[in-house]
PDB file of N, CA and C in Angstrom:
ATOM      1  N   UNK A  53       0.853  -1.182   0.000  1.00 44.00           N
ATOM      2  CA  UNK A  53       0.000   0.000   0.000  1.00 44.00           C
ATOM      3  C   UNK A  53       0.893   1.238   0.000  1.00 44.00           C
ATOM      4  N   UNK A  54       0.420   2.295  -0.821  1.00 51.00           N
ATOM      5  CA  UNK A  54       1.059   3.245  -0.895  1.00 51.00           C
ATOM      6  C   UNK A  54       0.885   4.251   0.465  1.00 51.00           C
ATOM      7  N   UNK A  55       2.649   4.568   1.380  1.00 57.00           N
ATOM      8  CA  UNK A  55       2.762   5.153   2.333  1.00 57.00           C
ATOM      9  C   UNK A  55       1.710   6.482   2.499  1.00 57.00           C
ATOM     10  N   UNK A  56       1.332   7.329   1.696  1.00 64.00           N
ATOM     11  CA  UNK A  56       0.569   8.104   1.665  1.00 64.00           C
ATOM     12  C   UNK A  56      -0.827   8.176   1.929  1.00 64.00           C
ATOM     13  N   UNK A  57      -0.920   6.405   2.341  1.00 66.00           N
ATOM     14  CA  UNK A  57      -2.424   6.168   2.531  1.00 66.00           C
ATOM     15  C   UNK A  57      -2.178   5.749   4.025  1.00 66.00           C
ATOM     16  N   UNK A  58      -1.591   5.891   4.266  1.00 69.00           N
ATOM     17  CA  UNK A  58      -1.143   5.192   6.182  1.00 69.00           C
ATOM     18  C   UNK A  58      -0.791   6.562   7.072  1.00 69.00           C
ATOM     19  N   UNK A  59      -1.440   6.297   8.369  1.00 68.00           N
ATOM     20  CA  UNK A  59      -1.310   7.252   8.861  1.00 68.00           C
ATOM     21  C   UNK A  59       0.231   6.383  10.401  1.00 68.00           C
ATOM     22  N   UNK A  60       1.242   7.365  10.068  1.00 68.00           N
ATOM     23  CA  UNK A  60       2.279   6.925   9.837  1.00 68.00           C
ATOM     24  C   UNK A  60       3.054   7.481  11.620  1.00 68.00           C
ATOM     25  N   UNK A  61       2.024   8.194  11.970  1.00 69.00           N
ATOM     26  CA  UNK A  61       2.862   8.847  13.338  1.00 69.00           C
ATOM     27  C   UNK A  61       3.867   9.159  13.160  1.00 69.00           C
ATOM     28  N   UNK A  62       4.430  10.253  12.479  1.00 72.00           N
ATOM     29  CA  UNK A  62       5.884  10.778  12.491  1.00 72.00           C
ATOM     30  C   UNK A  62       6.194  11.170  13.765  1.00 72.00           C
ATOM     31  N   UNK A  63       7.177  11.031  14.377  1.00 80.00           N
ATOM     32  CA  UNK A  63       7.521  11.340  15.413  1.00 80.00           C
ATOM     33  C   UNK A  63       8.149  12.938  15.404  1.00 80.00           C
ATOM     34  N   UNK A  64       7.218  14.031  15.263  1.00 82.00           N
ATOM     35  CA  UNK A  64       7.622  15.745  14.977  1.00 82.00           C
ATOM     36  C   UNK A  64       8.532  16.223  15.951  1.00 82.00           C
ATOM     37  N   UNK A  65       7.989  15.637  17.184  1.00 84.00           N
ATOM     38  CA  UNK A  65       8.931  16.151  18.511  1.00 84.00           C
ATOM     39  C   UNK A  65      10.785  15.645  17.666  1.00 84.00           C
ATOM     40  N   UNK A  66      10.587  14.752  17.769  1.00 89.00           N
ATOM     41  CA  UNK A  66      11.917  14.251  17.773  1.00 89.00           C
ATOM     42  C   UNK A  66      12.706  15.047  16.194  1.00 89.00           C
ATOM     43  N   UNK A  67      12.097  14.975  15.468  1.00 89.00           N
ATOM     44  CA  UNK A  67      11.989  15.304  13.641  1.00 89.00           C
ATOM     45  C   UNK A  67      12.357  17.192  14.632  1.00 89.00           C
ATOM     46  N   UNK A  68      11.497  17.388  15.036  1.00 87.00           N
ATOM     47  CA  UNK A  68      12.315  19.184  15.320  1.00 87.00           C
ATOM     48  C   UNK A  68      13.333  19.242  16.248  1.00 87.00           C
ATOM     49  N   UNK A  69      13.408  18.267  17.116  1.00 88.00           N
ATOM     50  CA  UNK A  69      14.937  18.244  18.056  1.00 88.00           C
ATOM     51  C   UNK A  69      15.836  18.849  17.194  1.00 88.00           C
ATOM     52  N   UNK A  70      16.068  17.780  16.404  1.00 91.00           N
ATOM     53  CA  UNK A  70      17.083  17.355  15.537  1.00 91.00           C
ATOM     54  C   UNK A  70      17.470  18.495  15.076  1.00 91.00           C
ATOM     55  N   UNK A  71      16.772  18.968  14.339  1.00 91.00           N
ATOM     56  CA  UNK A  71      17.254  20.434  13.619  1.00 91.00           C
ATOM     57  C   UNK A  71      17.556  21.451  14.564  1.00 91.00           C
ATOM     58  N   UNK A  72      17.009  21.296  15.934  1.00 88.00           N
ATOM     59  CA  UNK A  72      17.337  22.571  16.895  1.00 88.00           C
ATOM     60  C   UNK A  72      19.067  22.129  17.590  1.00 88.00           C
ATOM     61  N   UNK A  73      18.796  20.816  17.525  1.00 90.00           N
ATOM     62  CA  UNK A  73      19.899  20.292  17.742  1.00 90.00           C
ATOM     63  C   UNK A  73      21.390  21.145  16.951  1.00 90.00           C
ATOM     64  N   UNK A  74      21.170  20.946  16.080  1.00 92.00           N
ATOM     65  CA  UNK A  74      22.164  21.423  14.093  1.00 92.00           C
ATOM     66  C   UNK A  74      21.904  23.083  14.334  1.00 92.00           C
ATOM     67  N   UNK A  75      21.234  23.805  15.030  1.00 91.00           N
ATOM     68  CA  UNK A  75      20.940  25.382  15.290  1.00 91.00           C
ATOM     69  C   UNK A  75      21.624  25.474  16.516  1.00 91.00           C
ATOM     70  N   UNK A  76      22.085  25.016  17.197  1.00 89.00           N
ATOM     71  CA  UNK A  76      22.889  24.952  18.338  1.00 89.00           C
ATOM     72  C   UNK A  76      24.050  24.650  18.093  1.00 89.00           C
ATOM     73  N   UNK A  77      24.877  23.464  17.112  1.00 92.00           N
ATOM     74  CA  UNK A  77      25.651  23.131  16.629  1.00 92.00           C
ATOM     75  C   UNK A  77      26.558  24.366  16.080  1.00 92.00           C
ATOM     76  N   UNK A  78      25.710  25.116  15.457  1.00 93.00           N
ATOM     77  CA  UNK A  78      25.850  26.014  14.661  1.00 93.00           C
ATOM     78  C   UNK A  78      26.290  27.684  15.119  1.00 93.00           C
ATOM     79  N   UNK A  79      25.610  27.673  16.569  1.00 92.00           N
ATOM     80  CA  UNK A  79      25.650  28.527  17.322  1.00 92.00           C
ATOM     81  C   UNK A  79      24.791  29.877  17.615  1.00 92.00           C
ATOM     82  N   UNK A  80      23.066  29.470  17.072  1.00 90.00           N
ATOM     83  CA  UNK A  80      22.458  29.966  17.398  1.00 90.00           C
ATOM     84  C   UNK A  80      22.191  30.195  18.941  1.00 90.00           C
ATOM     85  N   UNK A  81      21.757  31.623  19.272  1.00 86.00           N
ATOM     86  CA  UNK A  81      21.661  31.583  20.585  1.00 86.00           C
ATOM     87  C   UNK A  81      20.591  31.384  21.093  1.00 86.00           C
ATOM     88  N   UNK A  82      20.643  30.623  22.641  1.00 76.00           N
ATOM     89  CA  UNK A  82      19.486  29.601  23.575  1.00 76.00           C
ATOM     90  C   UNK A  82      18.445  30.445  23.458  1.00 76.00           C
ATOM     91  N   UNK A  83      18.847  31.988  23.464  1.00 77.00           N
ATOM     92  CA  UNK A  83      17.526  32.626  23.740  1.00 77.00           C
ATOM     93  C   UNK A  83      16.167  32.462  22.213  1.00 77.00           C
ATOM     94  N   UNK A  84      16.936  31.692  21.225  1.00 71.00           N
ATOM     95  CA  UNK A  84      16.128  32.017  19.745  1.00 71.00           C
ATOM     96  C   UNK A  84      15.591  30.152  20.096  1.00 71.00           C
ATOM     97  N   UNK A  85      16.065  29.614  21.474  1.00 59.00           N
ATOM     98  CA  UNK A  85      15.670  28.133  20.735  1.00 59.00           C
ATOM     99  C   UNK A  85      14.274  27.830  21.533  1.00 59.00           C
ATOM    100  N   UNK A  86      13.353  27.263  21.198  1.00 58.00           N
ATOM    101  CA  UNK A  86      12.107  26.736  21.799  1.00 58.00           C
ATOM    102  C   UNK A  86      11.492  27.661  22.541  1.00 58.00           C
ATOM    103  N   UNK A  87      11.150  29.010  22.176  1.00 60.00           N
ATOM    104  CA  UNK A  87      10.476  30.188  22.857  1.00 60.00           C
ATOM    105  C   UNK A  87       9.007  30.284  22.450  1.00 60.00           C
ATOM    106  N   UNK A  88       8.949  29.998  21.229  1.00 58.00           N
ATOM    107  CA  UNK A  88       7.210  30.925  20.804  1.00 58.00           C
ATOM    108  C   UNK A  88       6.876  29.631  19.820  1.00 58.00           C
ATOM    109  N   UNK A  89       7.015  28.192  19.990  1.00 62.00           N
ATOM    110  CA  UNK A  89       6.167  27.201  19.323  1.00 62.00           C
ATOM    111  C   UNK A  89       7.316  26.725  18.139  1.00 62.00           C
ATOM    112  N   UNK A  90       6.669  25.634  17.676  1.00 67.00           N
ATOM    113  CA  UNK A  90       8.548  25.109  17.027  1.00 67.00           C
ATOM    114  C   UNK A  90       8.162  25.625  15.795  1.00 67.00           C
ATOM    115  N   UNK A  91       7.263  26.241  14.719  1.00 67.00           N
ATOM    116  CA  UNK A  91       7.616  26.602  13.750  1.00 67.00           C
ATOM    117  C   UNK A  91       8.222  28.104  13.661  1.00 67.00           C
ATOM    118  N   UNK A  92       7.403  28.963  15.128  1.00 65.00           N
ATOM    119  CA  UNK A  92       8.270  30.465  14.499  1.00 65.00           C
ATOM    120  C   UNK A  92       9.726  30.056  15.500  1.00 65.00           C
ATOM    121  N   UNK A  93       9.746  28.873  16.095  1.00 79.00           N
ATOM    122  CA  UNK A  93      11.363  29.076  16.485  1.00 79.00           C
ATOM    123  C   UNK A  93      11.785  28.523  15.578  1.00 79.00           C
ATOM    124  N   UNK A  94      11.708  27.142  14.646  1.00 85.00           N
ATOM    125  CA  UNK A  94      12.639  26.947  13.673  1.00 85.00           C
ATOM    126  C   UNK A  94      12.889  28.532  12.709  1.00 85.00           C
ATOM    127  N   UNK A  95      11.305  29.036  12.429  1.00 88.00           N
ATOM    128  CA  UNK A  95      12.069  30.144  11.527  1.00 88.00           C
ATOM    129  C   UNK A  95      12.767  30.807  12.094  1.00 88.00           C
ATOM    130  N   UNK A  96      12.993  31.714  13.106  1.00 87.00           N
ATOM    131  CA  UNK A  96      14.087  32.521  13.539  1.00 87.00           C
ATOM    132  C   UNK A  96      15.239  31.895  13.860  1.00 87.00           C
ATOM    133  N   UNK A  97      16.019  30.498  14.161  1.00 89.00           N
ATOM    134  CA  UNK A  97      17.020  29.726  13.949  1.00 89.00           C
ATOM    135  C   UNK A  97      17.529  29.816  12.613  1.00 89.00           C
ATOM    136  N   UNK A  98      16.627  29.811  11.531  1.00 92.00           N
ATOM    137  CA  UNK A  98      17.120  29.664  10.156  1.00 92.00           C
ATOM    138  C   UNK A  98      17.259  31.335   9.721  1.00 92.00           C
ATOM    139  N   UNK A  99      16.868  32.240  10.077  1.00 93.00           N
ATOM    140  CA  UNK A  99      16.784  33.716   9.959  1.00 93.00           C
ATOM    141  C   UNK A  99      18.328  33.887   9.943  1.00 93.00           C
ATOM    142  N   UNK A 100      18.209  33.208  11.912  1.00 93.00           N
ATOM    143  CA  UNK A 100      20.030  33.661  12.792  1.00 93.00           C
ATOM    144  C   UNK A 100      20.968  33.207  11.481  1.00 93.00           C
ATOM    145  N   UNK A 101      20.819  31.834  11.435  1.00 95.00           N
ATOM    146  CA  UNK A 101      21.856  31.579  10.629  1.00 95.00           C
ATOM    147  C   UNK A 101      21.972  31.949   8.991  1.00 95.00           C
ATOM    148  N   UNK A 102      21.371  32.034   8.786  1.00 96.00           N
ATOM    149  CA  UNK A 102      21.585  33.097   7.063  1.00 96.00           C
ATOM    150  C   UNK A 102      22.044  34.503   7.465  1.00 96.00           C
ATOM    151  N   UNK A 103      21.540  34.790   8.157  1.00 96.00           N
ATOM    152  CA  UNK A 103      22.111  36.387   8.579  1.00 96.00           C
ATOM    153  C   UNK A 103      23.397  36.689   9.305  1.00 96.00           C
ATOM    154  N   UNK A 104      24.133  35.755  10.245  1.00 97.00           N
ATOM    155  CA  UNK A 104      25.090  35.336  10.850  1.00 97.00           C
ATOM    156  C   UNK A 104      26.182  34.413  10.225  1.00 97.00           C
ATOM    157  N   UNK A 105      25.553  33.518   9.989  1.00 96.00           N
ATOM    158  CA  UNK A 105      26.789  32.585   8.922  1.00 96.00           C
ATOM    159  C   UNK A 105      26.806  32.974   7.248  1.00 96.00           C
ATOM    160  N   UNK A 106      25.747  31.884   6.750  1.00 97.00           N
ATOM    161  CA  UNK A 106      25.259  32.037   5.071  1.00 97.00           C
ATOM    162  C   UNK A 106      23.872  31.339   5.157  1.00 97.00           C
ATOM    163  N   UNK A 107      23.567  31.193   4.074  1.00 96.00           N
ATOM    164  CA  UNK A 107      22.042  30.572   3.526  1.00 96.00           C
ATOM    165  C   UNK A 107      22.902  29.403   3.401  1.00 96.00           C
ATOM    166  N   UNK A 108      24.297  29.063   2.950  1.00 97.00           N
ATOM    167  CA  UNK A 108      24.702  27.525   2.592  1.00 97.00           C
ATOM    168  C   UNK A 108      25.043  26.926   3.654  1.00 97.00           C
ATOM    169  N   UNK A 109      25.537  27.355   4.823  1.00 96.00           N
ATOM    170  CA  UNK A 109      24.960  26.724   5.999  1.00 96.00           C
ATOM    171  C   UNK A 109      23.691  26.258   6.844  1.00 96.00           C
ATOM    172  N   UNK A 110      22.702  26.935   6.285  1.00 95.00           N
ATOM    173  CA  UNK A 110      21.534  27.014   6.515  1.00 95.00           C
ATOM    174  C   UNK A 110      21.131  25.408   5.493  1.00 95.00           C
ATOM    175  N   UNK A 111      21.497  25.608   4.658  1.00 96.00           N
ATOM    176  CA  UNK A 111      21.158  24.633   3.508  1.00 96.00           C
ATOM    177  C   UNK A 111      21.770  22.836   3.898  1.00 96.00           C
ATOM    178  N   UNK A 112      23.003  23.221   4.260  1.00 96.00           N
ATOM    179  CA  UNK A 112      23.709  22.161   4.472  1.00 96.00           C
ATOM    180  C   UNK A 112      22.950  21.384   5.914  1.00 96.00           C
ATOM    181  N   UNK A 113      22.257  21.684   6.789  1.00 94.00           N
ATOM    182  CA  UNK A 113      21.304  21.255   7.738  1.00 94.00           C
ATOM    183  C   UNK A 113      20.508  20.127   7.163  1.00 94.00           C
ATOM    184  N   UNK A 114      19.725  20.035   5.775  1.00 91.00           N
ATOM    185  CA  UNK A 114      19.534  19.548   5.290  1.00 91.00           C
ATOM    186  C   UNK A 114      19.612  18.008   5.173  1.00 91.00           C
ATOM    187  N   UNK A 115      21.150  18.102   4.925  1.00 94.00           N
ATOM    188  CA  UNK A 115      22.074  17.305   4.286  1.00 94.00           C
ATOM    189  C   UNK A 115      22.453  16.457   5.591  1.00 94.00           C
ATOM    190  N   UNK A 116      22.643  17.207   6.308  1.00 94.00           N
ATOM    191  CA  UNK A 116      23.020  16.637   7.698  1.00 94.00           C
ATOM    192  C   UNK A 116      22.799  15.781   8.539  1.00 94.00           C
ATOM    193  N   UNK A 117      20.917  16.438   8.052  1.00 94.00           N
ATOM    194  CA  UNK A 117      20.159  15.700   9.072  1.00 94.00           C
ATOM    195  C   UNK A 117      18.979  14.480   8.046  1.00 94.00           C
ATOM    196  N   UNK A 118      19.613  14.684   7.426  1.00 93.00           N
ATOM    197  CA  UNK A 118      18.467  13.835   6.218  1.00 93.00           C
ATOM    198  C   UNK A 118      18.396  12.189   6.537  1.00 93.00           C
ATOM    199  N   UNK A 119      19.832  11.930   6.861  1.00 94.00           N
ATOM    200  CA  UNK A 119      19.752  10.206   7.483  1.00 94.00           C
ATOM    201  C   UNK A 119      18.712  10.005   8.714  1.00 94.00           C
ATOM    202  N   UNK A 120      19.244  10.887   9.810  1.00 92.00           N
ATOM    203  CA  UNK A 120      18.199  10.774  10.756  1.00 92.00           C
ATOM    204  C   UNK A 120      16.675  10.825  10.651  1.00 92.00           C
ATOM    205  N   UNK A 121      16.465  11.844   9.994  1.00 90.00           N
ATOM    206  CA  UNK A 121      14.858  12.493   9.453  1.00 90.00           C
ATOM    207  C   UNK A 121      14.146  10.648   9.162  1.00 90.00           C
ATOM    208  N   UNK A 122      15.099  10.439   8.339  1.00 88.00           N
ATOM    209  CA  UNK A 122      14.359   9.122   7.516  1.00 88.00           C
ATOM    210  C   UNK A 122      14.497   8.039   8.602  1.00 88.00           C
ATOM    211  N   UNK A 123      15.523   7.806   9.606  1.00 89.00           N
ATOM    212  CA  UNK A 123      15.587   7.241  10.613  1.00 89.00           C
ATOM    213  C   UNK A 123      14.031   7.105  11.091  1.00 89.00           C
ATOM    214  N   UNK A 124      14.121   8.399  11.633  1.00 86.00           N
ATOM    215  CA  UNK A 124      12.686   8.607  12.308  1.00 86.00           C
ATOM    216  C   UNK A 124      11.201   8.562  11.966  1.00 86.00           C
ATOM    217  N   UNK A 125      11.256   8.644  10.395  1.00 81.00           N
ATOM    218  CA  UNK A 125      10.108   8.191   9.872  1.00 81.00           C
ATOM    219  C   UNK A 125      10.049   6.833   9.725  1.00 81.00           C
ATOM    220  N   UNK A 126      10.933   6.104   9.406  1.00 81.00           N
ATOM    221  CA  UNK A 126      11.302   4.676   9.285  1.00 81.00           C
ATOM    222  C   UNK A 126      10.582   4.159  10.393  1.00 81.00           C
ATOM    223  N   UNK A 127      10.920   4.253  11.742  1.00 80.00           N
ATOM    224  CA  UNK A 127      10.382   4.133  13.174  1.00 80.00           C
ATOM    225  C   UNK A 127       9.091   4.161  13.330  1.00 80.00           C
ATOM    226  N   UNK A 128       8.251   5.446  12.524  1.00 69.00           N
ATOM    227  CA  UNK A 128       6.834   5.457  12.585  1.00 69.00           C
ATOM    228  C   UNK A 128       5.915   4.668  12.171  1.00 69.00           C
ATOM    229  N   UNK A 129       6.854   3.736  11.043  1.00 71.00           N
ATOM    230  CA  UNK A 129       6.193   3.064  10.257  1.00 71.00           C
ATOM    231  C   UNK A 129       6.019   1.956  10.294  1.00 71.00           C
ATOM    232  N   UNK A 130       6.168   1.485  11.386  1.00 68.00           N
ATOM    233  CA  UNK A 130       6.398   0.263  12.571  1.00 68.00           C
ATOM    234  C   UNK A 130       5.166  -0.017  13.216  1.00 68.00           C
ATOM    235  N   UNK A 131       4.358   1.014  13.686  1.00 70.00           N
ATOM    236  CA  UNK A 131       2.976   1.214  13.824  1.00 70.00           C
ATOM    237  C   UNK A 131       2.009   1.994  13.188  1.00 70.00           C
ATOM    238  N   UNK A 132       2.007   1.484  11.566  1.00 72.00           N
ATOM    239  CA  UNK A 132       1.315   2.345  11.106  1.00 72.00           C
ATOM    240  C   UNK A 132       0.178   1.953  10.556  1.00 72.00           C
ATOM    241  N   UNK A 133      -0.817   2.395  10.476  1.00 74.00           N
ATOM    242  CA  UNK A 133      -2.179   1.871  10.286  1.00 74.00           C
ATOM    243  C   UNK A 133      -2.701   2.490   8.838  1.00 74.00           C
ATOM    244  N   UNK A 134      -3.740   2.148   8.413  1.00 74.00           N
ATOM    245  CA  UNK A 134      -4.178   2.648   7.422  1.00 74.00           C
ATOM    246  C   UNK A 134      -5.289   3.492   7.708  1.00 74.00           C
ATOM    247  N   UNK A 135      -5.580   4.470   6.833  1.00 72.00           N
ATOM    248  CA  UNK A 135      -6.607   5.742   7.376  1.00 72.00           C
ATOM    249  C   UNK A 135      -7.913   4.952   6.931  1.00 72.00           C
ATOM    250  N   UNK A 136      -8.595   5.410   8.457  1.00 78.00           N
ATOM    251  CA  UNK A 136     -10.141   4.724   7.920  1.00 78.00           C
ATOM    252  C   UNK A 136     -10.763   5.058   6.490  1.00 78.00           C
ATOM    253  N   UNK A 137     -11.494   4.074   5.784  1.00 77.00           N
ATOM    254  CA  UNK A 137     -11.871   4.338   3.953  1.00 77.00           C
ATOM    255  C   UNK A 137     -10.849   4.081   3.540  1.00 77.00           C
ATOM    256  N   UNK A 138      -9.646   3.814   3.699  1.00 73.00           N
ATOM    257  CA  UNK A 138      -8.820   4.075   2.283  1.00 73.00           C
ATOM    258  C   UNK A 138      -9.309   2.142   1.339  1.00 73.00           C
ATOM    259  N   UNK A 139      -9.783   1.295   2.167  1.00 74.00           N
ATOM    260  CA  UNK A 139      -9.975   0.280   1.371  1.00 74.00           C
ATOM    261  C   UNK A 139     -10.922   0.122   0.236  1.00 74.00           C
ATOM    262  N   UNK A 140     -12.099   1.505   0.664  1.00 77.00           N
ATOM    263  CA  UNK A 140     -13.071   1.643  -0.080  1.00 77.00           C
ATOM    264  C   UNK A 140     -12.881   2.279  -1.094  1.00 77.00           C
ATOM    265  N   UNK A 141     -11.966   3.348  -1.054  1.00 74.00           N
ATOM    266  CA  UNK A 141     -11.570   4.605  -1.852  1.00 74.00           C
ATOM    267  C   UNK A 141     -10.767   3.867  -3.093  1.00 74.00           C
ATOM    268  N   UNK A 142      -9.737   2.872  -2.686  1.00 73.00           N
ATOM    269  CA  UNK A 142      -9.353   1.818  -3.451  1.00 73.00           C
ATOM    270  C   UNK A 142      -9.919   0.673  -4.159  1.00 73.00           C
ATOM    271  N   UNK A 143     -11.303   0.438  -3.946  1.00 70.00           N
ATOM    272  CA  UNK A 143     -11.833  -0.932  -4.528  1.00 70.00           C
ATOM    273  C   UNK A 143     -12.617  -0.106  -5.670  1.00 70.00           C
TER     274      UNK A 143
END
């Protein structure tokens, strides 16, 4: 069955560590990390570092963390179920 039909529990907590993790690495400061909800803190982590380092550091995060990312979806997919209807939607 195609993954897109399974509801897959990504594990987000862990999936945004990671990157706050690589924003720390990097040397964003504590005060920009986990303040106002993880999407406007990832954006101002990625702000710091384009404005402070480059955008190709910013970019290279990516790259970095891409084994893990898939790690962690890999994991979800261990208990993953299929979304109620999709058998019907398919027949």
């Amino acid at each position: 069955m195609d993954g897109t039909l399974l509801n897959t529990k990504p594990m987000y907590d862990l999936m945004t560590q990671t990157i706050f993790d690589e924003y720390v690495r990097l040397g964003v400061p504590k005060e920009l990390d986990q303040q106002g909800g993880e999407k406007f803190d990832l954006e101002k982590g990625r702000d710091w570092i384009v404005e402070n380092i480059s955008l190709e550091a910013y970019e290279e995060i990516a790259v970095r963390t891409a084994p893990r990312m898939l790690e962690l979806e890999m994991d979800g997919l261990t208990d993953a179920e299929e979304f109620p209807g999709v058998k019907g939607l398919l027949m």
